[in-house]
Short mmCIF file of C-alpha atoms in Angstrom, two decimals:
data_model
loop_
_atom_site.label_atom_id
_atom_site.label_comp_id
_atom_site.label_asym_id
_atom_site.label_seq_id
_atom_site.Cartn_x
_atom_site.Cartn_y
_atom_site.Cartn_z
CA UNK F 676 131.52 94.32 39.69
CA UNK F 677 130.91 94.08 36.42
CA UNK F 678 133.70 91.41 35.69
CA UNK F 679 132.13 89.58 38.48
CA UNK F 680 128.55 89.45 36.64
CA UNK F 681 130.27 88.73 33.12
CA UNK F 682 132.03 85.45 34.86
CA UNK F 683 129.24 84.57 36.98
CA UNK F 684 126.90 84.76 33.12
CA UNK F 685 129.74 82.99 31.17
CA UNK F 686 129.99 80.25 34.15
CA UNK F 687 126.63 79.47 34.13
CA UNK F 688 126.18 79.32 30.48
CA UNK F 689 129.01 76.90 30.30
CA UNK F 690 127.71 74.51 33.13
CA UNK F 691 124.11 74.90 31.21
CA UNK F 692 125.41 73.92 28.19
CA UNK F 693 127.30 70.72 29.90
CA UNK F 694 124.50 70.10 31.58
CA UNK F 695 122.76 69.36 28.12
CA UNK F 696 125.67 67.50 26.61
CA UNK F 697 125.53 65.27 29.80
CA UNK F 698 121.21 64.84 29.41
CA UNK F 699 121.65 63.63 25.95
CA UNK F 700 124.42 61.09 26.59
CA UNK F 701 122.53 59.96 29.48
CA UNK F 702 119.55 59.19 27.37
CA UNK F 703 121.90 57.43 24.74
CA UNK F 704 122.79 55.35 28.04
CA UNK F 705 119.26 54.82 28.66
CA UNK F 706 118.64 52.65 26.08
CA UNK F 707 121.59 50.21 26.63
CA UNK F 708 120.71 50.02 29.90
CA UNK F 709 116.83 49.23 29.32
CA UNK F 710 118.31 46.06 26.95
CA UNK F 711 120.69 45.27 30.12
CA UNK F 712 118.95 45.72 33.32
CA UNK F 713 115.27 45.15 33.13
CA UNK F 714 113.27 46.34 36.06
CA UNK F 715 114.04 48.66 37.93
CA UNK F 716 114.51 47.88 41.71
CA UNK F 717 113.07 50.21 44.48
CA UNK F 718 115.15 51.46 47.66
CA UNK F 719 114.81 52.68 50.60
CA UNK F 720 118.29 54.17 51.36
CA UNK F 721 121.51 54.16 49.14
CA UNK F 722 124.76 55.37 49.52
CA UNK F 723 126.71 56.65 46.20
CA UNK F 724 130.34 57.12 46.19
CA UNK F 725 133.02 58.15 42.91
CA UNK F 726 135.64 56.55 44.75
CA UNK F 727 137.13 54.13 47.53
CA UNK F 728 139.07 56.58 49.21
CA UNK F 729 135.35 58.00 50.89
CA UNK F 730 135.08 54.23 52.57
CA UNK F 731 136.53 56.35 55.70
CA UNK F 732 133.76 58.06 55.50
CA UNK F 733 130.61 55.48 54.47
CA UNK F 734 132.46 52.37 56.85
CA UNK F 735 130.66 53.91 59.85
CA UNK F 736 127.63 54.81 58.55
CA UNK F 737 127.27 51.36 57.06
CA UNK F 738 127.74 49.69 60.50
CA UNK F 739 125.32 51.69 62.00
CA UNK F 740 122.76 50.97 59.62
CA UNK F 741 123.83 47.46 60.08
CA UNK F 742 123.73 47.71 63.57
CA UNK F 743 119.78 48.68 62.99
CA UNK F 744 119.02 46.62 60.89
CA UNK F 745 118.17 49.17 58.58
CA UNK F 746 118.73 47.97 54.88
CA UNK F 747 120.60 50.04 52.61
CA UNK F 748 122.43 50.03 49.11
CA UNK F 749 125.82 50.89 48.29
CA UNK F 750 126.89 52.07 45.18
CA UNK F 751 130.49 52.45 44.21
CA UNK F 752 132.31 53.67 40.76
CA UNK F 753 135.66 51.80 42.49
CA UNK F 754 135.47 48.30 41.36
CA UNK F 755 137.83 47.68 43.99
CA UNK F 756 136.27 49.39 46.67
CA UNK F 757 136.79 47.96 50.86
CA UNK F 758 133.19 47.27 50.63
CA UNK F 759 133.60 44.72 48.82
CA UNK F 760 135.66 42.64 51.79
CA UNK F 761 132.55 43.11 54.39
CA UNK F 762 129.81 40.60 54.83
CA UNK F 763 126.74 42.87 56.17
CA UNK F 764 123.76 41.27 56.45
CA UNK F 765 120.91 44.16 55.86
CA UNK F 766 123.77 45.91 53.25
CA UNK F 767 124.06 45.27 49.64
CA UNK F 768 126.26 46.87 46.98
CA UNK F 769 127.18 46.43 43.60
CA UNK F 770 129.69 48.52 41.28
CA UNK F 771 128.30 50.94 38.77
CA UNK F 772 130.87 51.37 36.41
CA UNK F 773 133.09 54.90 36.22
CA UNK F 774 131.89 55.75 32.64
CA UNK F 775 128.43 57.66 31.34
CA UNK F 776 127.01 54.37 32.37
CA UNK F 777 127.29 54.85 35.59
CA UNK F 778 125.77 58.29 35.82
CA UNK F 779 122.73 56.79 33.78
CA UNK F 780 121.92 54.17 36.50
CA UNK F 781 121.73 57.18 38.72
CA UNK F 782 120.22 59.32 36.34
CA UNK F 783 117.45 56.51 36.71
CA UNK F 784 117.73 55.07 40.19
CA UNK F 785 114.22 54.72 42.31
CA UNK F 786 115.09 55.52 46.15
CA UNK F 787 114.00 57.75 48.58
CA UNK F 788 117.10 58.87 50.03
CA UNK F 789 120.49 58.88 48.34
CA UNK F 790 123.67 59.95 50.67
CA UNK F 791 126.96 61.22 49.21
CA UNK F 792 130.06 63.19 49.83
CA UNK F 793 130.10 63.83 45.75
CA UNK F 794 130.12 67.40 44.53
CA UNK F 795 128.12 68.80 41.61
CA UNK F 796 125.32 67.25 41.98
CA UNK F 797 123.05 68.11 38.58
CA UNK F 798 125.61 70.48 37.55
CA UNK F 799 128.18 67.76 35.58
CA UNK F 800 126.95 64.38 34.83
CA UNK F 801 125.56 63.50 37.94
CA UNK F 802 121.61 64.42 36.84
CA UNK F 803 118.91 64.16 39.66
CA UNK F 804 116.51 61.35 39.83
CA UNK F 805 112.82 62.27 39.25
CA UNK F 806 112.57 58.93 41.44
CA UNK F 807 114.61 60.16 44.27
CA UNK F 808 112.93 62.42 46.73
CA UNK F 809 116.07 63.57 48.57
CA UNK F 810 119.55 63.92 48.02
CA UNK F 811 121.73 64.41 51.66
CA UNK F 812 125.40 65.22 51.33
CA UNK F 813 127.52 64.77 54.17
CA UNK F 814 131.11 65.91 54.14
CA UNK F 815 134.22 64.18 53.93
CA UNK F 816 136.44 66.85 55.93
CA UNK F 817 135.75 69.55 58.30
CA UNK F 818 135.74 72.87 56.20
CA UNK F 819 133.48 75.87 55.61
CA UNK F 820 132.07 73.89 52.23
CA UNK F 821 133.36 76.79 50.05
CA UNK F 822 136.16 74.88 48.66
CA UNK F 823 133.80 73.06 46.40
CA UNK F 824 133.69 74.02 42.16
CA UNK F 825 130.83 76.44 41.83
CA UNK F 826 127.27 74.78 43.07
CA UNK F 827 128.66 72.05 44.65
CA UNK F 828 126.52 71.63 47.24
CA UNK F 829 123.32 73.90 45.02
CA UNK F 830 120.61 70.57 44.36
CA UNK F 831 121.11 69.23 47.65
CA UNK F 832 117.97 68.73 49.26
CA UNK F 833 119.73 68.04 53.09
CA UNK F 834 123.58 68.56 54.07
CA UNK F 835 125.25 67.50 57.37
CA UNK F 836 126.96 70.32 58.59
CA UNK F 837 130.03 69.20 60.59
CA UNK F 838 130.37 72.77 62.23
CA UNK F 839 127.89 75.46 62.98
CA UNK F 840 130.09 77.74 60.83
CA UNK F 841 128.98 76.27 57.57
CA UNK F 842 125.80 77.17 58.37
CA UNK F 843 126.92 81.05 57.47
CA UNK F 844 127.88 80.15 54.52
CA UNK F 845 125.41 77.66 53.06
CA UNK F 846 122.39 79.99 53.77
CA UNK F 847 124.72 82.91 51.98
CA UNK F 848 124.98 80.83 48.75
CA UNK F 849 121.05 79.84 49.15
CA UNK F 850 120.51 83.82 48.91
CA UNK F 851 122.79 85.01 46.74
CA UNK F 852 121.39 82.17 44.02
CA UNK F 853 118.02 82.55 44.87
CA UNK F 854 117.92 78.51 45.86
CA UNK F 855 115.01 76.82 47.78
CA UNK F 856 116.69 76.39 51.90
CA UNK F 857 118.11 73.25 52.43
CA UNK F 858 117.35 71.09 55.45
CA UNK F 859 120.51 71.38 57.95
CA UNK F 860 121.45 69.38 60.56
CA UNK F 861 124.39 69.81 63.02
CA UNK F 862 125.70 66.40 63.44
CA UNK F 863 129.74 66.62 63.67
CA UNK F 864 132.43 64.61 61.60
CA UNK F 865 131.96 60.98 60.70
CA UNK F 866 135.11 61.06 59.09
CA UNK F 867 136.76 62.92 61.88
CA UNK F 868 135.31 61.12 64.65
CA UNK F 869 136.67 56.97 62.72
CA UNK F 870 140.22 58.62 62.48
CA UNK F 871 140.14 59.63 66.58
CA UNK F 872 139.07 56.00 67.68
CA UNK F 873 141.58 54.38 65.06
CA UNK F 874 143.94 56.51 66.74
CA UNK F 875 142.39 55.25 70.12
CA UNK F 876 142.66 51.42 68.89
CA UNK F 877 146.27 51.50 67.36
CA UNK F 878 147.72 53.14 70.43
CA UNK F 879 151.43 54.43 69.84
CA UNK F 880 152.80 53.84 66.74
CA UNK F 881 155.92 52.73 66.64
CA UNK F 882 158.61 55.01 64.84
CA UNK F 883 161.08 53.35 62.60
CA UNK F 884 163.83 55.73 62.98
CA UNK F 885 165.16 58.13 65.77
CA UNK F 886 165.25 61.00 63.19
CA UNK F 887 162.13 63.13 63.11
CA UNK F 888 159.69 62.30 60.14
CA UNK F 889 158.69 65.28 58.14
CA UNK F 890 155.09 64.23 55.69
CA UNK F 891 154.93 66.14 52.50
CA UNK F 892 150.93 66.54 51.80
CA UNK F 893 149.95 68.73 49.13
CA UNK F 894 146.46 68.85 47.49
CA UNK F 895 146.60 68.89 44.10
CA UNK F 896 146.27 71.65 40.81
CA UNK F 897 148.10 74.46 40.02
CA UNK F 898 148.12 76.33 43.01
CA UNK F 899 149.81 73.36 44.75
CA UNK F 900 153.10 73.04 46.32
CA UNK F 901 154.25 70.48 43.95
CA UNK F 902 152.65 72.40 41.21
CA UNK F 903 154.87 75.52 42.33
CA UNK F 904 157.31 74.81 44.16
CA UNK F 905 158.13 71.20 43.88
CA UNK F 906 161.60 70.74 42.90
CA UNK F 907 162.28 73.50 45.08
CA UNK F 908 160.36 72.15 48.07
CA UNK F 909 161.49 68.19 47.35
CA UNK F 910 165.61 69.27 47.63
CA UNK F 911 165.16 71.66 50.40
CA UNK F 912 163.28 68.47 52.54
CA UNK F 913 166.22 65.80 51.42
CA UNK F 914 168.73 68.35 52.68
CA UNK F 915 166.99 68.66 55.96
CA UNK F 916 168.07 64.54 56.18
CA UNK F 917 165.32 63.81 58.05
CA UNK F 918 162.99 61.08 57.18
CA UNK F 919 161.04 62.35 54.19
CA UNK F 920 157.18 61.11 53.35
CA UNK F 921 155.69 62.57 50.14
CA UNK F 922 151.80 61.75 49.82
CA UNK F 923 150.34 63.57 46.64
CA UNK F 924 146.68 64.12 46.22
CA UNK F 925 145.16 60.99 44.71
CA UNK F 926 143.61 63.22 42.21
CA UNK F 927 147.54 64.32 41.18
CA UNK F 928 147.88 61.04 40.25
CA UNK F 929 144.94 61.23 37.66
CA UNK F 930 145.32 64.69 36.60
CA UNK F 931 149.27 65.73 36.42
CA UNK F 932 150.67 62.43 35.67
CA UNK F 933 153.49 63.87 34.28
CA UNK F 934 154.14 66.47 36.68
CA UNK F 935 154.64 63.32 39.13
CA UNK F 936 156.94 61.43 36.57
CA UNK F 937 158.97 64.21 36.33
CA UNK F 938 159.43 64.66 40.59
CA UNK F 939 159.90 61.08 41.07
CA UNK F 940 162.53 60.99 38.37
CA UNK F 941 164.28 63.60 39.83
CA UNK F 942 163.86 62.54 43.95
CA UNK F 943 163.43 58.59 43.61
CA UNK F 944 162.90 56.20 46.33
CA UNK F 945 165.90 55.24 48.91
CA UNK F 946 166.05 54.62 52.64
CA UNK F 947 165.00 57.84 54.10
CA UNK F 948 162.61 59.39 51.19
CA UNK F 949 159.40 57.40 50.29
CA UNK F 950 156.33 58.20 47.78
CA UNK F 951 152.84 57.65 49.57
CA UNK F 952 150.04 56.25 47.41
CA UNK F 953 147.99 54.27 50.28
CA UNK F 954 144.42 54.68 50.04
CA UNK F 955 143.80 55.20 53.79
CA UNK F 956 146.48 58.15 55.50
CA UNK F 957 146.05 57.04 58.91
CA UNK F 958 149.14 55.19 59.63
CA UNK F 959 151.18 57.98 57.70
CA UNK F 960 149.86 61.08 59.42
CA UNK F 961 150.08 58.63 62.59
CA UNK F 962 154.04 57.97 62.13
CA UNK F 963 154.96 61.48 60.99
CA UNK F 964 156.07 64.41 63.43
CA UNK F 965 155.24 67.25 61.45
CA UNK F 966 153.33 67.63 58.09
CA UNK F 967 153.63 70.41 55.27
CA UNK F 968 150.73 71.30 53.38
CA UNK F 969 148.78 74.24 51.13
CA UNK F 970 145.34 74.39 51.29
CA UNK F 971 144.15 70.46 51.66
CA UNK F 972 141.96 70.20 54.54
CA UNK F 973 144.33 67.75 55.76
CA UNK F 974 145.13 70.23 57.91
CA UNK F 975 142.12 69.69 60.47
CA UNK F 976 142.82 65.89 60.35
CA UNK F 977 146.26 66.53 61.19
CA UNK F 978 145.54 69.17 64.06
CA UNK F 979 142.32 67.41 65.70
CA UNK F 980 143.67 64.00 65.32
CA UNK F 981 147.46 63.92 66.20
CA UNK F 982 147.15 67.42 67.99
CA UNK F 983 150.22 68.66 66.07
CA UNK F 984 150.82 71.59 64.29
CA UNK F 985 152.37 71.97 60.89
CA UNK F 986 153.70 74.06 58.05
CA UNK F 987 151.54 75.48 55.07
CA UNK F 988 152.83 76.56 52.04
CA UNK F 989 151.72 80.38 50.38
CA UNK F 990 149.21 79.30 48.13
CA UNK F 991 148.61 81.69 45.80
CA UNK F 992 145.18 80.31 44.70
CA UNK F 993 142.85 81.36 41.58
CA UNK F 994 139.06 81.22 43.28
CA UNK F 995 137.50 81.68 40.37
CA UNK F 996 135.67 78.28 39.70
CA UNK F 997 135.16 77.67 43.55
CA UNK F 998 132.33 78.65 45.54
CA UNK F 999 134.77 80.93 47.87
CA UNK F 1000 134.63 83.51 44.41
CA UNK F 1001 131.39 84.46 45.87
CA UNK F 1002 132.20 86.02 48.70
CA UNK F 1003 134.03 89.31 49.31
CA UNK F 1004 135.76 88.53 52.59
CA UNK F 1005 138.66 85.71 53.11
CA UNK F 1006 136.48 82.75 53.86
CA UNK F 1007 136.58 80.62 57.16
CA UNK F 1008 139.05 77.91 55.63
CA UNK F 1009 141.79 80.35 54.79
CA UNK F 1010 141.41 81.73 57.97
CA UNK F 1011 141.55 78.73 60.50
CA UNK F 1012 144.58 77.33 58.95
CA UNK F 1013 146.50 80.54 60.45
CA UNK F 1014 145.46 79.39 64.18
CA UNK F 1015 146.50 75.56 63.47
CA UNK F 1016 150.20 76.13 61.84
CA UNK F 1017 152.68 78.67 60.20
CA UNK F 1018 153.13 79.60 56.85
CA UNK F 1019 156.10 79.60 55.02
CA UNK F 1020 157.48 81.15 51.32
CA UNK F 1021 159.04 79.87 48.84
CA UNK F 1022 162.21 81.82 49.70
CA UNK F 1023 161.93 80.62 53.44
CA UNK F 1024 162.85 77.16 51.97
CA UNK F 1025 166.78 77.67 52.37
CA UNK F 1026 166.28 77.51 56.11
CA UNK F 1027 163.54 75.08 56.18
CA UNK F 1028 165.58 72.87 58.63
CA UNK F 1029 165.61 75.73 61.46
CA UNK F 1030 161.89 76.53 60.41
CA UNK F 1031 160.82 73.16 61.28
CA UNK F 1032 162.88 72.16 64.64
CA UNK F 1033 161.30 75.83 65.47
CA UNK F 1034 157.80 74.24 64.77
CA UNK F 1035 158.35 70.96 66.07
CA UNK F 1036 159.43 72.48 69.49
CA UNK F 1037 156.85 74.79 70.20
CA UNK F 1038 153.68 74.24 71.08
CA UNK F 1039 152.13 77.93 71.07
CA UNK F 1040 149.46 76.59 68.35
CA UNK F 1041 147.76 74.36 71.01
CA UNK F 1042 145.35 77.21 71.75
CA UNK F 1043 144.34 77.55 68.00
CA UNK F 1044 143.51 73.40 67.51
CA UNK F 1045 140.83 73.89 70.56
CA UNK F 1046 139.63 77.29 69.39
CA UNK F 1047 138.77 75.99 65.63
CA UNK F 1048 137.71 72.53 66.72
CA UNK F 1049 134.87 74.13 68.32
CA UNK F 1050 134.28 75.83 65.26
CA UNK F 1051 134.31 73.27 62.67
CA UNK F 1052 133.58 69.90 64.92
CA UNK F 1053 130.72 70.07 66.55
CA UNK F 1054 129.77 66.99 68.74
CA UNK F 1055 132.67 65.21 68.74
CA UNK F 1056 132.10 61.40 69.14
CA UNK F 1057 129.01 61.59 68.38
CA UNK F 1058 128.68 62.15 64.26
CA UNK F 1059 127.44 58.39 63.23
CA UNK F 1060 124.59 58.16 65.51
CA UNK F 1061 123.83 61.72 64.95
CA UNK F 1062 124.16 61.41 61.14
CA UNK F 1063 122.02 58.11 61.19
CA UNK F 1064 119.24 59.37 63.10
CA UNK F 1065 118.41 62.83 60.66
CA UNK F 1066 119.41 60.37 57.53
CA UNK F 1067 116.28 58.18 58.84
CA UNK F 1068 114.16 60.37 61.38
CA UNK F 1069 114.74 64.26 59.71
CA UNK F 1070 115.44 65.31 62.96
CA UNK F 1071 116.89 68.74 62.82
CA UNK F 1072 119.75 70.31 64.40
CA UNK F 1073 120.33 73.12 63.13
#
């Protein structure tokens, strides 16, 4: 107990002391952007995204604000964001820049609502507006919202649960801080719900091989399957010669550069064994017949989606900078994952062939999917209206 109260201090003294580093080189930004910008312009609703790879999740609440005729701003630190390829008529957008500029604009943005999937607000440098009155977060996969850093979620003022578990869990975090209650409301998965009817309009996909496609889909850090296991994991897939998919977590890419030089030095690219950097993983999940994972929530994309179960590596994970640390039982996310696939070891990999044919072949996980989709996906099909209307009306659901 103690320990827990000495890290608990130490964390918040270090995000306290970032959080004045940030304040300073925010008001540094200030000034450039006063000589830039001018006036300031007032909105009534605005989007904010730190990356493209969220348009899965903003696409369909832009169109229904279109669809409204409600207007709204979109700003993006991807200068090469999808948005950029529509032509809405009530939607504008503009990119912000992915340095401390960026964070000053928001630091200094004059809205009344500002929606985002991004983390940590006014913990890092993302600082509250004083001329914002409410910040809504809505998620950008179906989870129990522990799997965030510490006080990810904290300065929201309203979060879009997609399932009525997170609830628990929010309103835990709210007491255990001593934090104002948020505004909740139960709408279901936006995110979820886009990947269903793309599923809907692309029908079958067509397979480009008769051998089974196994998808390699780690997160990312050092409690990932690449991080751990990944030459180990890599050669026991190519021996399986099956058709071999290996999509590492965009943020891999950014943070363990060399750990992926290194992998695709050692298993390069030939006719059965690709590397996956797409920005969208529909058409991958879609074309694969069973995926192996840790702890991404790609899991519950994979399960609710394509109905299919999959493998998920022993992740021997250190909780102490996520928002799980809190809490003295095994939280909701590393629970589910149990009902949707099977676990396997690092010295199960010898036989990983016969693991997955076993896998493939057996469909005793089908109860699971329907037990923790009405768990964690609540009102399925229904997310963007439902999303819209509390973003706009504060009608509450929860």
């Amino acid at each position: 107990m103690l320990f827990t109260v000495i890290l608990s201090l130490a964390t918040a003294a270090l995000f306290a002391v970032r959080g004045v580093y940030s304040k300073v080189k925010l008001y540094v930004a200030k000034g450039k952007k006063a000589q830039n910008d001018g006036e300031t312009k007032k909105y009534q609703y605005v989007i904010y995204t730190d990356s493209k790879r969220y348009w899965n999740v903003f696409k369909p609440l832009c169109d229904e604000f279109e669809r409204r005729g409600i207007a709204l701003h979109y700003m993006t630190q991807s200068e090469d964001d999808p948005f950029f390829k529509t032509s809405y008529k009530h939607i504008t957008g503009e990119y912000i820049g992915n340095t401390n500029s960026a964070f000053a604009k928001l630091y200094f943005l004059d809205a009344d609502t500002v929606i985002s999937t991004t983390p940590s607000l006014d913990v890092y440098q993302w600082k509250r507006s004083k001329n914002v009155n409410r910040y809504v977060h809505v998620f950008h996969d179906v989870s129990d919202c522990t799997a965030y850093e510490m006080f990810g979620i904290d300065h929201y003022d309203d979060i879009i649960m997609t399932g009525k578990v997170q609830e628990k869990y929010i309103r835990e975090m709210e007491r255990m801080r001593n934090l104002k209650p948020k505004n909740l409301y139960l709408c279901g998965s936006v995110y979820v719900d886009d990947m269903v009817n793309k599923r809907k309009t692309y029908g079958e996909i067509k397979r480009e091989s008769d051998k089974p496609t196994i998808l390699l889909a780690p997160s990312w850090g050092k409690s990932s399957i690449l991080n751990r296991m990944g030459e180990k994991m890599l050669g026991a897939l190519v021996a399986t010669d099956y058709n071999i998919v290996v999509r590492p977590h965009p943020q891999t890419k950014k943070s363990e550069p060399k750990l992926l030089d290194r992998l695709m030095a050692k298993f390069p690219e030939k006719e059965n064994f690709h590397w996956d950097y797409s920005n969208d993983n529909f058409l991958t999940l879609a074309k694969s017949d069973l995926m192996i994972t840790d702890y991404s929530s790609i899991t519950c994309d994979y399960a609710f989606v394509f109905d299919r179960p999959f493998l998920y590596a022993d992740a021997d994970i250190d909780l102490g900078v996520y928002d799980s640390y809190w809490f003295k039982e095994t939280t909701y996310r590393f629970r589910m994952v149990s009902k949707l696939g099977k676990q396997i070891t690092e010295d199960q990999l010898d036989g990983l062939k016969y693991i997955i044919d076993d896998v493939m072949n057996n469909d005793k996980y089908a109860e699971g999917r329907e037990e923790v989709k009405k768990e964690i996906w609540a009102y399925q099909g229904e997310a963007v209206k439902r999303t819209v209307d509390c973003i706009v009306g504060n009608k509450a659901d929860a």
